[in-house]
């Protein structure tokens, strides 16, 4: 009975170690995804592709390479796409994934800057209910 309990506890420890390793991998994947999302503006197509299921295998492989090199995912350079991830993107069936990797390698974010309309809305002018002399 004691040997059976020892086997069960050893198997449980190995299982728990695997679970913790998988959780660590998922956490680093989420951190890298956040780094990539911050490169572009929220409403750009790139952010939608980064969050898509077609890009997830590339993200997982990128995290594996970062963890093997002992680089924290939050400190990773988003424009430094590993060669293996580039090859995996070229083999991908999704043209959006291939396009996104090319966009990351180009180092151009194409930011539009702050929108102009909040400052226009702050200008003083007639407000409802209108007075006869304001019309």
PDB file of C-alpha atoms in Angstrom:
ATOM      1  CA  UNK A   1       0.000   0.000   0.000  1.00  0.00           C
ATOM      2  CA  UNK A   2       2.833   2.413   0.834  1.00  0.00           C
ATOM      3  CA  UNK A   3       4.551   1.819  -2.527  1.00  0.00           C
ATOM      4  CA  UNK A   4       1.240   2.389  -4.321  1.00  0.00           C
ATOM      5  CA  UNK A   5       0.814   5.714  -2.493  1.00  0.00           C
ATOM      6  CA  UNK A   6       4.358   6.711  -3.383  1.00  0.00           C
ATOM      7  CA  UNK A   7       3.681   5.922  -7.042  1.00  0.00           C
ATOM      8  CA  UNK A   8       0.480   7.942  -6.949  1.00  0.00           C
ATOM      9  CA  UNK A   9       2.190  10.926  -5.320  1.00  0.00           C
ATOM     10  CA  UNK A  10       5.076  10.757  -7.814  1.00  0.00           C
ATOM     11  CA  UNK A  11       2.632  10.646 -10.708  1.00  0.00           C
ATOM     12  CA  UNK A  12       0.683  13.515  -9.150  1.00  0.00           C
ATOM     13  CA  UNK A  13       3.847  15.601  -8.792  1.00  0.00           C
ATOM     14  CA  UNK A  14       4.807  14.955 -12.404  1.00  0.00           C
ATOM     15  CA  UNK A  15       1.305  15.879 -13.503  1.00  0.00           C
ATOM     16  CA  UNK A  16       1.354  19.058 -11.422  1.00  0.00           C
ATOM     17  CA  UNK A  17       4.748  20.019 -12.836  1.00  0.00           C
ATOM     18  CA  UNK A  18       3.370  19.598 -16.342  1.00  0.00           C
ATOM     19  CA  UNK A  19       0.336  21.698 -15.498  1.00  0.00           C
ATOM     20  CA  UNK A  20       2.488  24.484 -14.028  1.00  0.00           C
ATOM     21  CA  UNK A  21       4.772  24.389 -17.050  1.00  0.00           C
ATOM     22  CA  UNK A  22       1.767  24.682 -19.350  1.00  0.00           C
ATOM     23  CA  UNK A  23       0.364  27.584 -17.304  1.00  0.00           C
ATOM     24  CA  UNK A  24       3.738  29.327 -17.505  1.00  0.00           C
ATOM     25  CA  UNK A  25       3.735  28.831 -21.282  1.00  0.00           C
ATOM     26  CA  UNK A  26       0.223  30.298 -21.565  1.00  0.00           C
ATOM     27  CA  UNK A  27       1.203  33.281 -19.410  1.00  0.00           C
ATOM     28  CA  UNK A  28       4.219  34.034 -21.584  1.00  0.00           C
ATOM     29  CA  UNK A  29       2.055  33.614 -24.709  1.00  0.00           C
ATOM     30  CA  UNK A  30      -0.392  36.187 -23.350  1.00  0.00           C
ATOM     31  CA  UNK A  31       2.458  38.565 -22.468  1.00  0.00           C
ATOM     32  CA  UNK A  32       3.955  38.293 -25.958  1.00  0.00           C
ATOM     33  CA  UNK A  33       0.534  38.813 -27.489  1.00  0.00           C
ATOM     34  CA  UNK A  34       0.139  41.974 -25.410  1.00  0.00           C
ATOM     35  CA  UNK A  35       3.533  43.248 -26.578  1.00  0.00           C
ATOM     36  CA  UNK A  36       2.554  42.642 -30.200  1.00  0.00           C
ATOM     37  CA  UNK A  37      -0.838  44.307 -29.736  1.00  0.00           C
ATOM     38  CA  UNK A  38       0.785  47.441 -28.299  1.00  0.00           C
ATOM     39  CA  UNK A  39       2.863  47.878 -31.465  1.00  0.00           C
ATOM     40  CA  UNK A  40      -0.241  48.750 -33.476  1.00  0.00           C
ATOM     41  CA  UNK A  41      -3.322  50.827 -32.762  1.00  0.00           C
ATOM     42  CA  UNK A  42      -6.360  49.029 -31.376  1.00  0.00           C
ATOM     43  CA  UNK A  43      -8.533  49.300 -34.462  1.00  0.00           C
ATOM     44  CA  UNK A  44      -5.949  48.194 -37.014  1.00  0.00           C
ATOM     45  CA  UNK A  45      -6.286  44.894 -38.857  1.00  0.00           C
ATOM     46  CA  UNK A  46      -2.971  43.744 -37.393  1.00  0.00           C
ATOM     47  CA  UNK A  47      -4.519  43.486 -33.919  1.00  0.00           C
ATOM     48  CA  UNK A  48      -7.321  41.313 -35.253  1.00  0.00           C
ATOM     49  CA  UNK A  49      -4.803  38.992 -36.945  1.00  0.00           C
ATOM     50  CA  UNK A  50      -2.676  38.770 -33.774  1.00  0.00           C
ATOM     51  CA  UNK A  51      -5.760  37.625 -31.844  1.00  0.00           C
ATOM     52  CA  UNK A  52      -6.873  35.140 -34.524  1.00  0.00           C
ATOM     53  CA  UNK A  53      -6.641  31.360 -34.251  1.00  0.00           C
ATOM     54  CA  UNK A  54      -4.457  31.249 -37.379  1.00  0.00           C
ATOM     55  CA  UNK A  55      -1.707  33.223 -35.619  1.00  0.00           C
ATOM     56  CA  UNK A  56      -1.825  31.248 -32.351  1.00  0.00           C
ATOM     57  CA  UNK A  57       0.576  28.427 -33.463  1.00  0.00           C
ATOM     58  CA  UNK A  58       3.156  31.018 -34.483  1.00  0.00           C
ATOM     59  CA  UNK A  59       2.713  32.769 -31.167  1.00  0.00           C
ATOM     60  CA  UNK A  60       3.215  29.477 -29.303  1.00  0.00           C
ATOM     61  CA  UNK A  61       6.377  28.678 -31.274  1.00  0.00           C
ATOM     62  CA  UNK A  62       7.724  32.182 -30.675  1.00  0.00           C
ATOM     63  CA  UNK A  63       7.155  31.749 -26.932  1.00  0.00           C
ATOM     64  CA  UNK A  64       8.916  28.363 -26.995  1.00  0.00           C
ATOM     65  CA  UNK A  65      11.955  29.988 -28.590  1.00  0.00           C
ATOM     66  CA  UNK A  66      11.918  32.861 -26.088  1.00  0.00           C
ATOM     67  CA  UNK A  67      11.665  30.488 -23.127  1.00  0.00           C
ATOM     68  CA  UNK A  68      14.503  28.367 -24.523  1.00  0.00           C
ATOM     69  CA  UNK A  69      16.644  31.510 -24.784  1.00  0.00           C
ATOM     70  CA  UNK A  70      15.522  32.578 -21.277  1.00  0.00           C
ATOM     71  CA  UNK A  71      14.084  35.868 -22.547  1.00  0.00           C
ATOM     72  CA  UNK A  72      11.000  37.176 -20.766  1.00  0.00           C
ATOM     73  CA  UNK A  73       8.095  37.595 -23.174  1.00  0.00           C
ATOM     74  CA  UNK A  74       7.242  41.070 -21.905  1.00  0.00           C
ATOM     75  CA  UNK A  75      10.771  42.248 -22.760  1.00  0.00           C
ATOM     76  CA  UNK A  76      10.827  40.706 -26.248  1.00  0.00           C
ATOM     77  CA  UNK A  77      11.383  42.906 -29.279  1.00  0.00           C
ATOM     78  CA  UNK A  78       8.197  42.595 -31.349  1.00  0.00           C
ATOM     79  CA  UNK A  79      10.036  43.396 -34.585  1.00  0.00           C
ATOM     80  CA  UNK A  80      12.666  40.697 -34.034  1.00  0.00           C
ATOM     81  CA  UNK A  81      10.684  37.768 -35.437  1.00  0.00           C
ATOM     82  CA  UNK A  82      12.666  34.502 -35.105  1.00  0.00           C
ATOM     83  CA  UNK A  83      13.583  32.749 -38.356  1.00  0.00           C
ATOM     84  CA  UNK A  84      11.606  29.621 -37.418  1.00  0.00           C
ATOM     85  CA  UNK A  85       8.475  31.706 -36.908  1.00  0.00           C
ATOM     86  CA  UNK A  86       9.067  33.411 -40.265  1.00  0.00           C
ATOM     87  CA  UNK A  87       9.323  30.017 -41.981  1.00  0.00           C
ATOM     88  CA  UNK A  88       6.196  28.807 -40.203  1.00  0.00           C
ATOM     89  CA  UNK A  89       4.367  31.945 -41.345  1.00  0.00           C
ATOM     90  CA  UNK A  90       5.421  31.369 -44.958  1.00  0.00           C
ATOM     91  CA  UNK A  91       4.099  27.805 -44.730  1.00  0.00           C
ATOM     92  CA  UNK A  92       0.852  29.060 -43.212  1.00  0.00           C
ATOM     93  CA  UNK A  93      -2.284  28.897 -45.315  1.00  0.00           C
ATOM     94  CA  UNK A  94      -3.482  32.272 -44.090  1.00  0.00           C
ATOM     95  CA  UNK A  95      -2.358  35.254 -46.184  1.00  0.00           C
ATOM     96  CA  UNK A  96      -3.119  37.582 -43.258  1.00  0.00           C
ATOM     97  CA  UNK A  97      -0.543  35.791 -41.084  1.00  0.00           C
ATOM     98  CA  UNK A  98       2.123  36.096 -43.778  1.00  0.00           C
ATOM     99  CA  UNK A  99       1.248  39.776 -44.194  1.00  0.00           C
ATOM    100  CA  UNK A 100       1.442  40.409 -40.442  1.00  0.00           C
ATOM    101  CA  UNK A 101       4.916  38.880 -40.160  1.00  0.00           C
ATOM    102  CA  UNK A 102       6.084  41.064 -43.059  1.00  0.00           C
ATOM    103  CA  UNK A 103       4.557  44.097 -41.287  1.00  0.00           C
ATOM    104  CA  UNK A 104       6.401  43.250 -38.072  1.00  0.00           C
ATOM    105  CA  UNK A 105       9.694  42.857 -39.921  1.00  0.00           C
ATOM    106  CA  UNK A 106       9.233  46.208 -41.701  1.00  0.00           C
ATOM    107  CA  UNK A 107       9.237  48.025 -38.315  1.00  0.00           C
ATOM    108  CA  UNK A 108       6.592  50.483 -39.599  1.00  0.00           C
ATOM    109  CA  UNK A 109       3.647  50.929 -37.262  1.00  0.00           C
ATOM    110  CA  UNK A 110       1.726  53.406 -39.454  1.00  0.00           C
ATOM    111  CA  UNK A 111       0.337  55.215 -36.426  1.00  0.00           C
ATOM    112  CA  UNK A 112      -2.241  57.869 -37.214  1.00  0.00           C
ATOM    113  CA  UNK A 113      -1.621  59.937 -34.102  1.00  0.00           C
ATOM    114  CA  UNK A 114      -4.232  61.449 -31.832  1.00  0.00           C
ATOM    115  CA  UNK A 115      -7.621  62.051 -33.435  1.00  0.00           C
ATOM    116  CA  UNK A 116      -8.531  65.643 -34.184  1.00  0.00           C
ATOM    117  CA  UNK A 117     -12.189  65.560 -33.250  1.00  0.00           C
ATOM    118  CA  UNK A 118     -12.051  65.817 -29.438  1.00  0.00           C
ATOM    119  CA  UNK A 119     -10.422  69.238 -29.716  1.00  0.00           C
ATOM    120  CA  UNK A 120     -13.088  70.319 -32.208  1.00  0.00           C
ATOM    121  CA  UNK A 121     -15.822  69.203 -29.834  1.00  0.00           C
ATOM    122  CA  UNK A 122     -14.295  71.265 -27.026  1.00  0.00           C
ATOM    123  CA  UNK A 123     -14.744  74.507 -28.943  1.00  0.00           C
ATOM    124  CA  UNK A 124     -17.364  76.838 -27.533  1.00  0.00           C
ATOM    125  CA  UNK A 125     -20.497  77.254 -29.590  1.00  0.00           C
ATOM    126  CA  UNK A 126     -24.265  77.281 -29.348  1.00  0.00           C
ATOM    127  CA  UNK A 127     -25.688  74.474 -27.248  1.00  0.00           C
ATOM    128  CA  UNK A 128     -29.166  73.088 -26.952  1.00  0.00           C
ATOM    129  CA  UNK A 129     -31.603  74.541 -25.981  1.00  0.00           C
ATOM    130  CA  UNK A 130     -30.777  77.281 -28.456  1.00  0.00           C
ATOM    131  CA  UNK A 131     -31.484  80.919 -27.761  1.00  0.00           C
ATOM    132  CA  UNK A 132     -32.962  82.961 -30.626  1.00  0.00           C
ATOM    133  CA  UNK A 133     -29.804  85.080 -31.020  1.00  0.00           C
ATOM    134  CA  UNK A 134     -27.614  81.935 -31.343  1.00  0.00           C
ATOM    135  CA  UNK A 135     -29.370  80.669 -34.466  1.00  0.00           C
TER     136      UNK A 135
END
